[in-house]
C-alpha atoms as one frame of an Amber mdcrd trajectory, in Angstrom:
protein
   0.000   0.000   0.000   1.401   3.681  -0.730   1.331   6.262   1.225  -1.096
   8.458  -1.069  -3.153   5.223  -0.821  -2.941   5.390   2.568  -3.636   9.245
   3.134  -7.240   8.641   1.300  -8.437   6.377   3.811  -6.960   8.649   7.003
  -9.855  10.836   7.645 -11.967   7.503   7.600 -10.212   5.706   9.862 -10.014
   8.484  12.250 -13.243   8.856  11.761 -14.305   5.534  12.297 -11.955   5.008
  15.374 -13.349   8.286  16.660 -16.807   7.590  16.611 -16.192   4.150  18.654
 -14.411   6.100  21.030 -17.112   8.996  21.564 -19.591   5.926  21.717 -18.025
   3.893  24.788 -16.974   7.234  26.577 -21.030   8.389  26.138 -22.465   4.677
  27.332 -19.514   4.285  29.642 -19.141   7.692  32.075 -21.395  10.495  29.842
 -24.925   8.078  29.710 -26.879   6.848  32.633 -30.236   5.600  30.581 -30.751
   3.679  27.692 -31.326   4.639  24.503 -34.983   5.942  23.800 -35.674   6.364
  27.466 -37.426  10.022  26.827 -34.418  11.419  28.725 -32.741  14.566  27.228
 -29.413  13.085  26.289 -26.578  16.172  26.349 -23.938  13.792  25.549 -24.889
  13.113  22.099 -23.263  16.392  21.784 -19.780  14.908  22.243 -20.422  13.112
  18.698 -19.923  16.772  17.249 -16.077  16.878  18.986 -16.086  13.346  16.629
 -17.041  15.049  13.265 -14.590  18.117  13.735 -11.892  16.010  14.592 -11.835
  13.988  11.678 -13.181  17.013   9.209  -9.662  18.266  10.587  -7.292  15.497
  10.162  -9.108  15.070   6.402  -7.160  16.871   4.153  -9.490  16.551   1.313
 -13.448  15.306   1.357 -13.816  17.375   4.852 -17.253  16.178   5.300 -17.835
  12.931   2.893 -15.070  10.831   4.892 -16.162  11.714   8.018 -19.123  10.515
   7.187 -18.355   7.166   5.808 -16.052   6.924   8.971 -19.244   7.299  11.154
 -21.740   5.152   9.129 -18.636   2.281   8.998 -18.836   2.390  12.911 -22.508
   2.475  13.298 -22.466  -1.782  13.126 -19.677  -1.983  15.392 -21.137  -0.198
  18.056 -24.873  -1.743  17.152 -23.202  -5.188  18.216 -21.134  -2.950  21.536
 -24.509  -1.759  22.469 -26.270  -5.227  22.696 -23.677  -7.289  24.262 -23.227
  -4.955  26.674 -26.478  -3.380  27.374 -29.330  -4.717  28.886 -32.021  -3.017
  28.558 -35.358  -3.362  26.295 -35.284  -1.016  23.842 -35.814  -2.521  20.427
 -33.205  -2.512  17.907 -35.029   0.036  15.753 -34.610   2.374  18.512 -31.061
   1.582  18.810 -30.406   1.962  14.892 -32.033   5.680  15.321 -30.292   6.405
  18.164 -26.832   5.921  16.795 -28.100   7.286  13.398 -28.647  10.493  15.049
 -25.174  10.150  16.814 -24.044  10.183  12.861 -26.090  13.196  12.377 -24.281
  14.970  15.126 -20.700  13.722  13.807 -21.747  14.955  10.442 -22.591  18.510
  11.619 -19.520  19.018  13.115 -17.867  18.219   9.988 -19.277  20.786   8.579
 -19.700  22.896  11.287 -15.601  22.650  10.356 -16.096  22.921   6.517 -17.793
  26.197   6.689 -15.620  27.528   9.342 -12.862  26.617   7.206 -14.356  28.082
   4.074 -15.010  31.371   6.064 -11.566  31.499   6.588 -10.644  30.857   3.546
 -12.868  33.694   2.211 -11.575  36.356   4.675  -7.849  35.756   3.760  -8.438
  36.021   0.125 -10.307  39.197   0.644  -7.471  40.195   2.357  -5.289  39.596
  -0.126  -7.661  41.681  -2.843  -7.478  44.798  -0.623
């Protein structure tokens, strides 16, 4: 494998190992109910710290790897969330729940990608003037 091979599956991979990491830090010291419990869930905000991370480590396809990085990970942590949880929510609910985990991971890439683009915009009307 090359290293340019290589460098277009990096914002993937951090994405993907991101994601799982965000998920057992959220069910392991953020989350104290279950999925679809009706509880307002604040730490589904962490999945945002996921998206920008890996938007920012992606050198090109800001949002689009990021992404794939998160939906890659959604099965992984499907099978962490029934072997180690125990409580009744269907899978259904546990699909949508980590769906809108991707959702959140997706915004902050790009939350980043227009951040970066408004940068990007300021310095080359800078340069005009």
């Amino acid at each position: 494998m090359t290293l340019i091979h290589k460098r277009r599956w990096a914002g993937t991979i951090y994405s993907f190992v991101l994601f799982i990491a965000a998920f057992i830090i959220h069910n392991v010291c953020l989350s104290t109910s279950a999925p679809a419990t009706g509880n307002m869930d604040l730490g589904m905000l962490f999945f945002i710290l996921t998206g920008i991370v890996a938007s920012l480590l992606s050198r090109r396809s800001r949002f689009f790897k990021p992404l794939l990085g998160a939906i890659l990970a959604t099965p992984v942590c499907l099978a962490a969330m029934k072997v180690w949880s125990a409580s009744n929510t269907g899978v259904v609910q546990e699909i949508a729940w980590l769906f809108s985990a991707v959702f959140w991971s997706a915004l902050g890439a790009l939350g980043t990608l227009f951040f970066i683009s408004l940068l990007r915009h300021q310095d080359a009307k800078k340069r005009r003037l």
